[in-house]
CSV table of C-alpha atoms and ligand atoms in Angstrom, one decimal:
chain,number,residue,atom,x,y,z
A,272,UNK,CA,0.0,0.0,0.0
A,273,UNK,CA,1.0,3.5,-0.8
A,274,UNK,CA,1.1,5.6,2.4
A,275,UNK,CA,0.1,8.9,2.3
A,276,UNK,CA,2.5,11.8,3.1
A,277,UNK,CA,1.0,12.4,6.9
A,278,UNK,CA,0.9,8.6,7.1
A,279,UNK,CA,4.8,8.5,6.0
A,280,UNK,CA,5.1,11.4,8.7
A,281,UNK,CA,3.2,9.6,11.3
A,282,UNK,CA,5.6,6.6,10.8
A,283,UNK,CA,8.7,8.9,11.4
A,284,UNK,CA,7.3,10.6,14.1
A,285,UNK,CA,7.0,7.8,15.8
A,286,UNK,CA,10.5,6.9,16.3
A,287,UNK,CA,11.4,10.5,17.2
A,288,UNK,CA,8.4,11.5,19.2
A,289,UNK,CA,6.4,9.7,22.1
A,290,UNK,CA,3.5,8.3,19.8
A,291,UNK,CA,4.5,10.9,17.6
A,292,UNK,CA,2.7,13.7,19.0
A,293,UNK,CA,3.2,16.6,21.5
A,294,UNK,CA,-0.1,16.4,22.9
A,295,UNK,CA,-1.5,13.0,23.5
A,296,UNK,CA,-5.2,13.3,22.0
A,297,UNK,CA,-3.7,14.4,18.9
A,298,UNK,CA,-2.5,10.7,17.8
A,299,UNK,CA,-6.1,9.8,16.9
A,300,UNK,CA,-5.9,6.7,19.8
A,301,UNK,CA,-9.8,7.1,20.9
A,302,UNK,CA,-10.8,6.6,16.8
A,303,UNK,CA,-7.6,4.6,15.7
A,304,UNK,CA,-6.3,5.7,12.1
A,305,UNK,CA,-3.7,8.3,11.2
A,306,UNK,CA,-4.4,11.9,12.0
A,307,UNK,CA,-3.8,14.1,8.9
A,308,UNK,CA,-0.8,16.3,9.0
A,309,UNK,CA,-1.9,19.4,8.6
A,310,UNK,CA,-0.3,23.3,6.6
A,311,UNK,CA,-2.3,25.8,6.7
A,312,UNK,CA,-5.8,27.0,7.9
A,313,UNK,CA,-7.5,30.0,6.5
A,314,UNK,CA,-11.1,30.9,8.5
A,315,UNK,CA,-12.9,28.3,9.2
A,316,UNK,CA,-10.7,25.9,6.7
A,317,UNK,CA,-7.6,23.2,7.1
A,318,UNK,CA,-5.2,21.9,5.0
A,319,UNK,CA,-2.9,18.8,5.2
A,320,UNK,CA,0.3,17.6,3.7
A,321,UNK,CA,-1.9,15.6,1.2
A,322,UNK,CA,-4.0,18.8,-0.1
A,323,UNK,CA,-7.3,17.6,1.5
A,324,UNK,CA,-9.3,19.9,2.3
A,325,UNK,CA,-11.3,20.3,5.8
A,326,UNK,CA,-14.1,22.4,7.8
A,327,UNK,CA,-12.2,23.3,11.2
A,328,UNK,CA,-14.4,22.2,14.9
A,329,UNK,CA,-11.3,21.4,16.7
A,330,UNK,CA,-10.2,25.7,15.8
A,331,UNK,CA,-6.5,24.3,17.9
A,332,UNK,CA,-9.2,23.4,20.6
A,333,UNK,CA,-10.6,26.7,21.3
A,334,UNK,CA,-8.3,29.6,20.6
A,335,UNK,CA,-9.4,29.9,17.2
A,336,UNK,CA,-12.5,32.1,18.0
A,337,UNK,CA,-11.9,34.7,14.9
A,338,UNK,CA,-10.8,31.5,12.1
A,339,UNK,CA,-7.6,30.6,11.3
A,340,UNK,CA,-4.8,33.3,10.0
A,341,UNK,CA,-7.0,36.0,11.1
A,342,UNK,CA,-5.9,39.0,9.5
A,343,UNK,CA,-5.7,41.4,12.5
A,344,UNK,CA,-4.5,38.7,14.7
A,345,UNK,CA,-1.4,37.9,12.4
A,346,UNK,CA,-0.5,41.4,11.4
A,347,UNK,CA,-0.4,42.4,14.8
A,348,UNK,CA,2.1,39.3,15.3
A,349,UNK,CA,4.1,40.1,12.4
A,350,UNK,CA,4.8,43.7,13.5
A,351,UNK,CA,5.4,42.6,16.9
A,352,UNK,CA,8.7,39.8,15.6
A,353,UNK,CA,10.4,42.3,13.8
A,354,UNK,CA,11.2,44.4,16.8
A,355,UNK,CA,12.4,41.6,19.3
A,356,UNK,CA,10.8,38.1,20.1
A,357,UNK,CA,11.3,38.6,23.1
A,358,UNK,CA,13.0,40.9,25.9
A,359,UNK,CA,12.3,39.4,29.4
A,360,UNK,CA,11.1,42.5,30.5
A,361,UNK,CA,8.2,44.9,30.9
A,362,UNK,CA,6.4,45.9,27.7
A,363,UNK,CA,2.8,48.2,27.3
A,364,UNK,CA,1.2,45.7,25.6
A,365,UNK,CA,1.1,43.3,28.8
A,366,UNK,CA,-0.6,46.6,30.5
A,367,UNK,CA,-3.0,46.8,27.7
A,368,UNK,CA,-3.4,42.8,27.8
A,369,UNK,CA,-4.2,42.8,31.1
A,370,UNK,CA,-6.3,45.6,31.4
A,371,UNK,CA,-8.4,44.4,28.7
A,372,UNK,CA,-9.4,41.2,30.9
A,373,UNK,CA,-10.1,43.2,33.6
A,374,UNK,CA,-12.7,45.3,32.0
A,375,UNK,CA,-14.1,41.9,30.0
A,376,UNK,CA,-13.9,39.8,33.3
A,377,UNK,CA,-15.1,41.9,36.3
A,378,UNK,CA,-14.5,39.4,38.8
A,379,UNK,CA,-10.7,40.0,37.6
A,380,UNK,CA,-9.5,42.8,39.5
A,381,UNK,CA,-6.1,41.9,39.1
A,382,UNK,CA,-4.5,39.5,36.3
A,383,UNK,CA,-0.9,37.2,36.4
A,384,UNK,CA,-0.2,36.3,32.8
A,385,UNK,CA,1.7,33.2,32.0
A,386,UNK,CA,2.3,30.3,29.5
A,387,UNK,CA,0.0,27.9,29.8
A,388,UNK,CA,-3.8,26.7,31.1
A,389,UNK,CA,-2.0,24.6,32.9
A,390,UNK,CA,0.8,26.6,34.5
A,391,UNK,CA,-2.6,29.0,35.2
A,392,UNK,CA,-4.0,26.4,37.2
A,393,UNK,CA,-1.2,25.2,39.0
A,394,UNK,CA,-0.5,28.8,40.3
A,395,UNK,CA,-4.2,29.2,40.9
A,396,UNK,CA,-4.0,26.5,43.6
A,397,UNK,CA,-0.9,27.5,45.1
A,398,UNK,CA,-2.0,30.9,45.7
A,399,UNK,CA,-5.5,30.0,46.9
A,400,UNK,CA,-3.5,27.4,49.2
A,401,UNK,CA,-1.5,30.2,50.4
A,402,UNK,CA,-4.2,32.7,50.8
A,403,UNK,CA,-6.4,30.1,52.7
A,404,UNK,CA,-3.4,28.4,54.8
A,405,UNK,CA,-5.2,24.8,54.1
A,406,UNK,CA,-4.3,22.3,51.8
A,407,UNK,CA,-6.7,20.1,50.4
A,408,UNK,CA,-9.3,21.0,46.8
A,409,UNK,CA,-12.0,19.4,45.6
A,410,UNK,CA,-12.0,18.8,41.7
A,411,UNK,CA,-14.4,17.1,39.8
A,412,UNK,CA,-14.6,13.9,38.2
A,413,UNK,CA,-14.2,14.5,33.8
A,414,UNK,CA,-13.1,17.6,35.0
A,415,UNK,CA,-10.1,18.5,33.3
A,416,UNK,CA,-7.3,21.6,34.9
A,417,UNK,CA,-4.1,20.6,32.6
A,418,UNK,CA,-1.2,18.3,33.8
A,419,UNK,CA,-0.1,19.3,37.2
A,420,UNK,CA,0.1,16.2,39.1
A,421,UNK,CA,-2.6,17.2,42.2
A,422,UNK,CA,-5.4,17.3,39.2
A,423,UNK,CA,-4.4,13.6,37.4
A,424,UNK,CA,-6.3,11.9,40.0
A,425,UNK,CA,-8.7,9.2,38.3
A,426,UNK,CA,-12.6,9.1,39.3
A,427,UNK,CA,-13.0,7.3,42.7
A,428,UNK,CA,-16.3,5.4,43.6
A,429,UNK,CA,-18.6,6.2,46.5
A,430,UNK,CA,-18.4,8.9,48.7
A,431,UNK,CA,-15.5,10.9,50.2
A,432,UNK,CA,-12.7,8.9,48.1
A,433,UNK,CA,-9.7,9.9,48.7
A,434,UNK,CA,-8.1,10.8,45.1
A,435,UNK,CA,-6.0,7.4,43.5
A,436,UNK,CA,-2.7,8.6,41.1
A,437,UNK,CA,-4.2,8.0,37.5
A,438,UNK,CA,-0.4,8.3,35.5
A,439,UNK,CA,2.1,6.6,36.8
A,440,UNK,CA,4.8,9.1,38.5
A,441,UNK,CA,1.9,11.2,40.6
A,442,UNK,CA,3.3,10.0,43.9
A,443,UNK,CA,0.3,8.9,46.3
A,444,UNK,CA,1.3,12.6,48.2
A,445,UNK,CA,0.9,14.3,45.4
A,446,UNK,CA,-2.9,12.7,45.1
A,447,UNK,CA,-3.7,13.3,48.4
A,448,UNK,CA,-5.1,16.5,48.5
A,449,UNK,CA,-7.2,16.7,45.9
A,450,UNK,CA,-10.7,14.7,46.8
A,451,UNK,CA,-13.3,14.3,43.8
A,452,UNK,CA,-16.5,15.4,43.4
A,453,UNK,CA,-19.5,14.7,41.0
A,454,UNK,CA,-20.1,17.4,38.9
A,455,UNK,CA,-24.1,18.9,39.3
A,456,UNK,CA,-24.5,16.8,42.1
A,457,UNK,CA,-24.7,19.4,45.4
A,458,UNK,CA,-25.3,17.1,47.7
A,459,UNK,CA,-22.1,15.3,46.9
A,460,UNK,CA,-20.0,18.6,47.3
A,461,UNK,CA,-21.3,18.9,50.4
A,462,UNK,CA,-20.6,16.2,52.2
A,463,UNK,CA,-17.6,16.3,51.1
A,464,UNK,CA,-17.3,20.3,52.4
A,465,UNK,CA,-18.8,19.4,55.4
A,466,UNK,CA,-16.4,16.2,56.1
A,467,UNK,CA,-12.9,18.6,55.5
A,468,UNK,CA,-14.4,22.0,56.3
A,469,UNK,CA,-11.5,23.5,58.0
A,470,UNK,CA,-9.2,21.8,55.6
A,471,UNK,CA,-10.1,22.6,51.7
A,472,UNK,CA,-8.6,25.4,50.2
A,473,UNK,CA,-9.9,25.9,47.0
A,474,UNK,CA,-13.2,24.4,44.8
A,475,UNK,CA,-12.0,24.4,41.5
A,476,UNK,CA,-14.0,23.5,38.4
A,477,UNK,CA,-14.9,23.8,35.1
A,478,UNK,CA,-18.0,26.2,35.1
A,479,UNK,CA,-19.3,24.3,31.3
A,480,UNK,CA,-17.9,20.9,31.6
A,481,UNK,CA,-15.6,21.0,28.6
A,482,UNK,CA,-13.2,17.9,28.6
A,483,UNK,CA,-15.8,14.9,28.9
A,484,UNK,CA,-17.8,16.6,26.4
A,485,UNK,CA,-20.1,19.6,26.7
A,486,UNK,CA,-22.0,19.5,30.1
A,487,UNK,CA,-23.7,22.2,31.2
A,488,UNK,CA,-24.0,23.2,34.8
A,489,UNK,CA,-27.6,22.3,35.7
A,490,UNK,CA,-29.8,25.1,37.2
A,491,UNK,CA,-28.7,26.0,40.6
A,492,UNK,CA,-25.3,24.1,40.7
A,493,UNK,CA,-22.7,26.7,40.5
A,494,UNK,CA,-24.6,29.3,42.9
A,495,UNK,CA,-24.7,26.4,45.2
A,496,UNK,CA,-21.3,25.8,44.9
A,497,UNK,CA,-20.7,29.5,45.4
A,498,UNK,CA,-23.0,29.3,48.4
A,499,UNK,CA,-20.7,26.6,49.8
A,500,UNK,CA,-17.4,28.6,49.2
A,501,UNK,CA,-18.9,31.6,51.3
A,502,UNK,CA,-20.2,29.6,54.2
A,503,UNK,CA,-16.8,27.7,54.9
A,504,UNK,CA,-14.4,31.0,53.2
A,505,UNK,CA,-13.2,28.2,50.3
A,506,UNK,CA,-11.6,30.0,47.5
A,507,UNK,CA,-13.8,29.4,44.2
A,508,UNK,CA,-11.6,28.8,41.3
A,509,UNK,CA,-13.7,28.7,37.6
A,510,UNK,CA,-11.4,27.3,34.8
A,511,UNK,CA,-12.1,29.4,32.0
A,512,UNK,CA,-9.3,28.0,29.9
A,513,UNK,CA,-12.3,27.0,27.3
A,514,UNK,CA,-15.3,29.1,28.7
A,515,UNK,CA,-13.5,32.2,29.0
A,516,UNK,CA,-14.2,34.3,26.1
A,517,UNK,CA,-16.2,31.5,24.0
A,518,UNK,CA,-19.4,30.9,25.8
A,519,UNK,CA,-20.2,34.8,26.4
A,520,UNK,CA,-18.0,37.9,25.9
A,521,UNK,CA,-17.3,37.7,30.6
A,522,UNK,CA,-17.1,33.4,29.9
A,523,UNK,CA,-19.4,31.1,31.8
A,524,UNK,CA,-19.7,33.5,35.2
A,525,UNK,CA,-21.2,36.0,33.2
A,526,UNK,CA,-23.5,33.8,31.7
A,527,UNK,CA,-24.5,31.9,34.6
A,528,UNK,CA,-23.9,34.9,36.6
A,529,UNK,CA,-21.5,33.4,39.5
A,530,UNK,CA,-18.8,35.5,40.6
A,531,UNK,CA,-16.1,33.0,41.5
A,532,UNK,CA,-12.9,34.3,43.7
A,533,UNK,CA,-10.2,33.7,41.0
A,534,UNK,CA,-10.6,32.4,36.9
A,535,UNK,CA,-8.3,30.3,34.9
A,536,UNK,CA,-8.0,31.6,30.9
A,537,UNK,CA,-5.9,30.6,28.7
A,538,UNK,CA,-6.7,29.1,24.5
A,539,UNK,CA,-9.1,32.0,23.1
A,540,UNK,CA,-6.9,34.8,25.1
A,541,UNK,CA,-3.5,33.9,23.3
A,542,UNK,CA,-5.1,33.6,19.6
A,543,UNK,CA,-2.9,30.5,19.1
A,544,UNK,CA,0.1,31.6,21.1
A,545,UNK,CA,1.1,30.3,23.8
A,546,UNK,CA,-0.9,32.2,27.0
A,547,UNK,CA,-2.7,31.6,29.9
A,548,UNK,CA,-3.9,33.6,32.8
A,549,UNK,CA,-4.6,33.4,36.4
A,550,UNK,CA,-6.7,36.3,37.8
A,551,UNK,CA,-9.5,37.7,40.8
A,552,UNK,CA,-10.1,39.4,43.9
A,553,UNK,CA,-7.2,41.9,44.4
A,554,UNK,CA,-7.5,41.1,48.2
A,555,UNK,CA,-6.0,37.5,47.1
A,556,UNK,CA,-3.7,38.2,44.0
A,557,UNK,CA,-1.8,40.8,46.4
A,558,UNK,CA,-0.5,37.8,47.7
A,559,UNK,CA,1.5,37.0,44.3
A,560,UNK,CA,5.2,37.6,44.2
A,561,UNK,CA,6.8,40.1,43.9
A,562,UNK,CA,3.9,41.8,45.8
A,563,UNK,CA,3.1,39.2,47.8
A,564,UNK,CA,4.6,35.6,49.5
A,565,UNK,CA,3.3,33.3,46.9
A,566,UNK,CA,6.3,32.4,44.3
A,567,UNK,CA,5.7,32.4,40.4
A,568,UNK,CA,7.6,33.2,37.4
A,569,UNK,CA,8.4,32.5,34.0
A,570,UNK,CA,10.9,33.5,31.4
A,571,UNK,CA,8.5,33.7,28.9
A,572,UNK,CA,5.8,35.1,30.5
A,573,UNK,CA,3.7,38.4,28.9
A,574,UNK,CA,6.1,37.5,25.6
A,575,UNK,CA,5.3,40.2,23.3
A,576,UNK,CA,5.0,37.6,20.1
A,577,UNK,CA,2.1,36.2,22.5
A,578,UNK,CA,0.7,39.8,24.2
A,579,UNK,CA,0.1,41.1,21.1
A,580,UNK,CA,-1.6,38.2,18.9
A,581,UNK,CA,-3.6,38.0,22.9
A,582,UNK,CA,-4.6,41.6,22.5
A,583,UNK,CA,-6.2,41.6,19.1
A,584,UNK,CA,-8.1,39.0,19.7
A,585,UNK,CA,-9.3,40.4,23.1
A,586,UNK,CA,-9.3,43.6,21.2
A,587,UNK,CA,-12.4,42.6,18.5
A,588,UNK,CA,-14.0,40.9,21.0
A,589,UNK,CA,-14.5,44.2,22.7
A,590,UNK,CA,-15.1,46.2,19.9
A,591,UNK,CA,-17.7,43.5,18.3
A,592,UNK,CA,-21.1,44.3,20.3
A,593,UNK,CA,-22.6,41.5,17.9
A,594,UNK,CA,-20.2,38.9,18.3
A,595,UNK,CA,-21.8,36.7,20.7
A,596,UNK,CA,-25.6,37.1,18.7
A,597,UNK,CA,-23.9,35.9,15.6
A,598,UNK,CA,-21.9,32.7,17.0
A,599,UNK,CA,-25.4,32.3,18.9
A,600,UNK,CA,-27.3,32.7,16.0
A,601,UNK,CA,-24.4,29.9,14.2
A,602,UNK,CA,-24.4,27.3,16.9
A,603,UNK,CA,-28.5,27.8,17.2
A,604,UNK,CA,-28.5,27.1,13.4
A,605,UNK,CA,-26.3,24.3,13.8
A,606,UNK,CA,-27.8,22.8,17.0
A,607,UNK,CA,-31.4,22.7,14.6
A,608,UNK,CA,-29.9,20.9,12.0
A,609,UNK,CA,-28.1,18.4,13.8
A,610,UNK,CA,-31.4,18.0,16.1
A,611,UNK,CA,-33.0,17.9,11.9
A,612,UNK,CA,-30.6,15.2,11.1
A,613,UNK,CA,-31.0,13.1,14.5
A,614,UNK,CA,-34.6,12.7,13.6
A,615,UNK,CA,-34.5,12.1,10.1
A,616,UNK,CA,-32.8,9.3,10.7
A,617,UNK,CA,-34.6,7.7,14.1
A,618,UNK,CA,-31.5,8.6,16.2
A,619,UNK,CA,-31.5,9.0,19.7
A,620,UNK,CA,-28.1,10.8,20.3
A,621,UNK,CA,-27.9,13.5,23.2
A,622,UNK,CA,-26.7,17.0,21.5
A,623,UNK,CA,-25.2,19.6,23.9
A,624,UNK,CA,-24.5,23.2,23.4
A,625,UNK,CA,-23.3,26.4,25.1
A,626,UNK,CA,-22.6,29.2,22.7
A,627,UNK,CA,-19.8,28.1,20.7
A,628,UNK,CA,-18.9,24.8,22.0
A,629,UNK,CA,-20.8,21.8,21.6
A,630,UNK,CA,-20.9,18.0,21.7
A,631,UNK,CA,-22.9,15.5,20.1
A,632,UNK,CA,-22.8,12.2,22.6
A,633,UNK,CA,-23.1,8.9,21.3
A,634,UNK,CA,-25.9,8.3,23.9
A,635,UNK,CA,-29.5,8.5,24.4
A,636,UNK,CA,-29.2,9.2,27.8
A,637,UNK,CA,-28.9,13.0,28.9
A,638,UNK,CA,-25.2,13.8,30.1
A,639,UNK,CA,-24.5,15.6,33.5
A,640,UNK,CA,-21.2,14.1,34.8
A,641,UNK,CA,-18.6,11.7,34.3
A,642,UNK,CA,-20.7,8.5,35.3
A,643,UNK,CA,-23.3,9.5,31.9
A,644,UNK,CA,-20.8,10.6,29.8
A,645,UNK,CA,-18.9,7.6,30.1
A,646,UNK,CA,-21.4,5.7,29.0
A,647,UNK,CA,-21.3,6.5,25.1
A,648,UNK,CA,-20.9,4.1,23.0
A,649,UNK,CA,-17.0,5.4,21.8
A,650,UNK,CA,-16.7,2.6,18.7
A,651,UNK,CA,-19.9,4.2,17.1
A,652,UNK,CA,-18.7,7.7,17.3
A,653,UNK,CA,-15.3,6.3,15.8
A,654,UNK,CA,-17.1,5.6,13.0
A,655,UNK,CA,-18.9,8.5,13.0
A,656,UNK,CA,-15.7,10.4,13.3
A,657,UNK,CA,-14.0,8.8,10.2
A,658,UNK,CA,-16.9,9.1,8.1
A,659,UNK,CA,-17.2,13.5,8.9
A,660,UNK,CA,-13.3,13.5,8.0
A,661,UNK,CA,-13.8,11.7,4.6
A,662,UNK,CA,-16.4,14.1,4.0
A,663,UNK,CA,-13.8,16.6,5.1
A,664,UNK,CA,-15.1,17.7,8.3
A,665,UNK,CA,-12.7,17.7,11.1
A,666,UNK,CA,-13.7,16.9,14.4
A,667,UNK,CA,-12.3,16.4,17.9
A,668,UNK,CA,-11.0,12.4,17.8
A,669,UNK,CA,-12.7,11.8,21.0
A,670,UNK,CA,-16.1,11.7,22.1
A,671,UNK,CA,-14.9,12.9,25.5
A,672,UNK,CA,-13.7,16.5,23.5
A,673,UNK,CA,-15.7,19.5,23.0
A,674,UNK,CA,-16.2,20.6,19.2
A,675,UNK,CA,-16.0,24.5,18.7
A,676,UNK,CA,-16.8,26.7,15.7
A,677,UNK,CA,-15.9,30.7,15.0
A,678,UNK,CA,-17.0,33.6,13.6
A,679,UNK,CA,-15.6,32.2,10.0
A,680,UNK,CA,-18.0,29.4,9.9
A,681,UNK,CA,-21.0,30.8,8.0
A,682,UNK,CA,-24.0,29.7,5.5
A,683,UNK,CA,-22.2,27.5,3.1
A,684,UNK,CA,-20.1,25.5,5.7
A,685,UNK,CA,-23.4,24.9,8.1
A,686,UNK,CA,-25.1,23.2,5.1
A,687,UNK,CA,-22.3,21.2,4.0
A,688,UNK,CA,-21.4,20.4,7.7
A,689,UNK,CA,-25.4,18.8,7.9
A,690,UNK,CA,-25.4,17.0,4.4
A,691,UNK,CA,-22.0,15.5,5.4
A,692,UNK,CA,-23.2,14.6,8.8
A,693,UNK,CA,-26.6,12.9,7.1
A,694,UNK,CA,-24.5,10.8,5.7
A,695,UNK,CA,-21.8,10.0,8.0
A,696,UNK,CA,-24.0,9.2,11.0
A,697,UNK,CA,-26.0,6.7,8.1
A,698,UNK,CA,-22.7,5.0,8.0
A,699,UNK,CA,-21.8,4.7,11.4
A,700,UNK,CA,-25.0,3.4,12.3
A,701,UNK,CA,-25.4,0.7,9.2
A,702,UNK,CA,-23.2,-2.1,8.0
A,703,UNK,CA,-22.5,-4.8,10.8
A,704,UNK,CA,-23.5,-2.3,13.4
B,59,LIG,C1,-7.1,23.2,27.8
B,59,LIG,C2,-7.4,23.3,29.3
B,59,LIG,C3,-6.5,23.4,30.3
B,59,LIG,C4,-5.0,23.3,30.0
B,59,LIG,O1,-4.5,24.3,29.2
B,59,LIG,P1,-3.1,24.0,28.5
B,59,LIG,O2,-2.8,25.3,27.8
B,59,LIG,O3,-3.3,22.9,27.5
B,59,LIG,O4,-2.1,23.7,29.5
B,59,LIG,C5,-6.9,23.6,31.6
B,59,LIG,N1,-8.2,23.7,31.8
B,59,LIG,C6,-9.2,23.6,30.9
B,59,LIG,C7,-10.6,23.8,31.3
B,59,LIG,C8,-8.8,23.4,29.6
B,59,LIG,O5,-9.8,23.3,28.6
């Protein structure tokens, strides 16, 4: 067999590269196959090393709010190189960056900019640690905060488990600390509150389940959660690394309207380079260094490459009043069709969306938490998967990922994104099924 150039790639990079990827979800494991090497993307478009063409819902999982190769975006990064990549010091545009999130977040009243979601995170829990002088967090189960090793603790059954190492090299110590939660299930955070009151310093969660699919909060949950935080002075942490900025123009506290103490952000607030941010009451981000006690840095950090391709994004977002409407009035056009498609066809599948990210579960149960989502039938929706990429769609490969659209994705690519998925779910669901 001939391979294909991103097959002949994929061969190489796999005796140069851990599975041959930087970031595991990227070797196409969950759906098996090759993922296409891809080089270039224009809007809401992709292109591999083979010349195939695709319609983009992964958008480099989430930053890609404006399409690829935005014009503003990459301008303002082109400008930015040819006076230094880098200095190591302060710059304006940092200033400007951070201001910017302040006035688009008002629960930010002060900002730390970094690399990473997951440096963000990290730092998040260090300082709310700090601030609180306690030790333990409660995370939730699918919930996903980056790589530090406190958050890679795998779903533990029953009540008040004590969080179990889920990658080798988290050290039991490391896992000790961080006790699970069900998402949308109160009750559960509660006893668990009320068990380690004096000892939890921080809640942290994703405020729209992202990584285990699209899950909404349910009605009630995060002011609960909120409620909680108050009564027993836990430091509320929102990761916003995929909300922020996609779900509504404040992220998911403005559209839910819970004011958590400190937000995550990261993705949509670097436009595709490297940035994350860690950010909240001033009361508690005094306690950074060099203002404060609480110890983090980073080489890179507020690189002007990233600040400025960060700031016009942030930028159009706050001078586009009608941003939001139109990827509302997109998604809402999208959700009907899919919904269109579904019954066309007899299929019970369980569609989720939240402004601009979405997920279609393989399911025809509803899906709250970890427990539901896992229950999706993941050989089906490899099929499913496969068949949208030959029709040159490109989605997540996972069921357990969000899919995300932008501002670039208009008429023509909603109506060949339906007639593709007519067909594709036809052939996932026939043939020795
Ligand atoms: C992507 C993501 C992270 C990790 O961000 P990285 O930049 O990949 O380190 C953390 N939290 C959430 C909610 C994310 O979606």
């Amino acid at each position: 067999m001939r391979l294909t150039r991103s097959q002949a790639l994929f061969e190489t990079a796999c005796k140069v590269i851990p599975g041959g990827v930087n970031s595991p979800v990227r070797a196409f494991r969950s759906v098996g196959g090759t993922p296409p090497f891809l080089v270039r993307g224009e809007g809401a478009y992709l292109e591999d090393v083979d010349g195939n063409r695709y319609i983009d819902y992964v958008g480099s999982w989430g930053p890609m709010l404006f399409g690829h190769a935005d014009p503003d975006v990459v301008q303002a990064v082109q400008e930015a190189a040819t006076r230094s990549l880098s200095f190591g010091a302060p710059t304006e545009i940092e200033v400007r960056l951070a201001e910017l999130i302040c006035a688009l977040v008002p629960s930010i009243e002060m900002v730390r900019l970094v690399n990473s979601g997951t440096e963000a995170t990290m730092s998040a829990v260090r300082l709310a640690r700090a601030y609180t002088g306690r030790s333990k967090i409660i995370k939730f189960e699918g919930h996903y905060h980056g790589h530090a090793d406190f958050f890679l603790i795998a779903a533990g059954s029953g009540a008040l488990t004590l969080g179990q190492p889920n990658s080798p090299g988290v050290t039991p110590a490391a896992a000790q600390d961080t006790l699970l939660a069900r998402f949308n299930d109160l009750a559960h955070v509660t006893q668990l509150v009320e068990a380690y009151a004096d000892e939890i310093a921080a809640i942290i969660l994703e405020p729209v389940a992202g990584n285990m699919g699209c899950v909404p909060p349910e009605p009630g949950f995060l002011e609960g959660v909120r409620a909680l935080c108050d009564r027993y002075g836990i430091v509320l942490i929102f990761d916003e690394v995929m909300t922020g900025f996609r779900v509504a123009r404040g992220g998911a506290q403005e559209r839910y309207g819970v004011r958590p103490d400190l937000t995550t952000l990261g993705k949509i607030i670097g436009g595709g380079l490297p940035v994350g941010a860690y950010g909240g009451r001033r009361e508690i981000m005094e306690w950074v260094a060099p203002q404060g006690p609480v110890y983090q840095a980073g080489t890179l950090s507020g690189n002007p490459l990233a600040m400025h391709a960060g700031y016009a994004v942030l930028r159009k977002i706050a001078d586009t009043p009608d941003l939001y409407d139109r990827l509302e009035a997109f998604g809402a056009a999208l959700e009907e069709g899919v919904r269109a498609n579904l019954k066309a066809l007899g299929l019970e599948l369980y569609f989720t969306r939240v402004g601009a990210m979405a997920t279609l579960f393989f399911t025809g149960e509803r899906v709250v938490d970890y427990e539901t989502a896992r229950r999706c039938d993941t050989q089906r929706f490899a099929r499913y998967f496969h068949a949208m990429l030959e029709e040159g769609i490109y989605l997540p490969p996972s069921q357990f990922e969000a899919f995300f659209f932008s501002t670039a994705h208009g008429e023509r690519e909603l109506e060949r994104t339906l007639s593709a998925q007519r067909r594709a779910l036809m052939r996932a669901f026939s043939d020795g099924a």
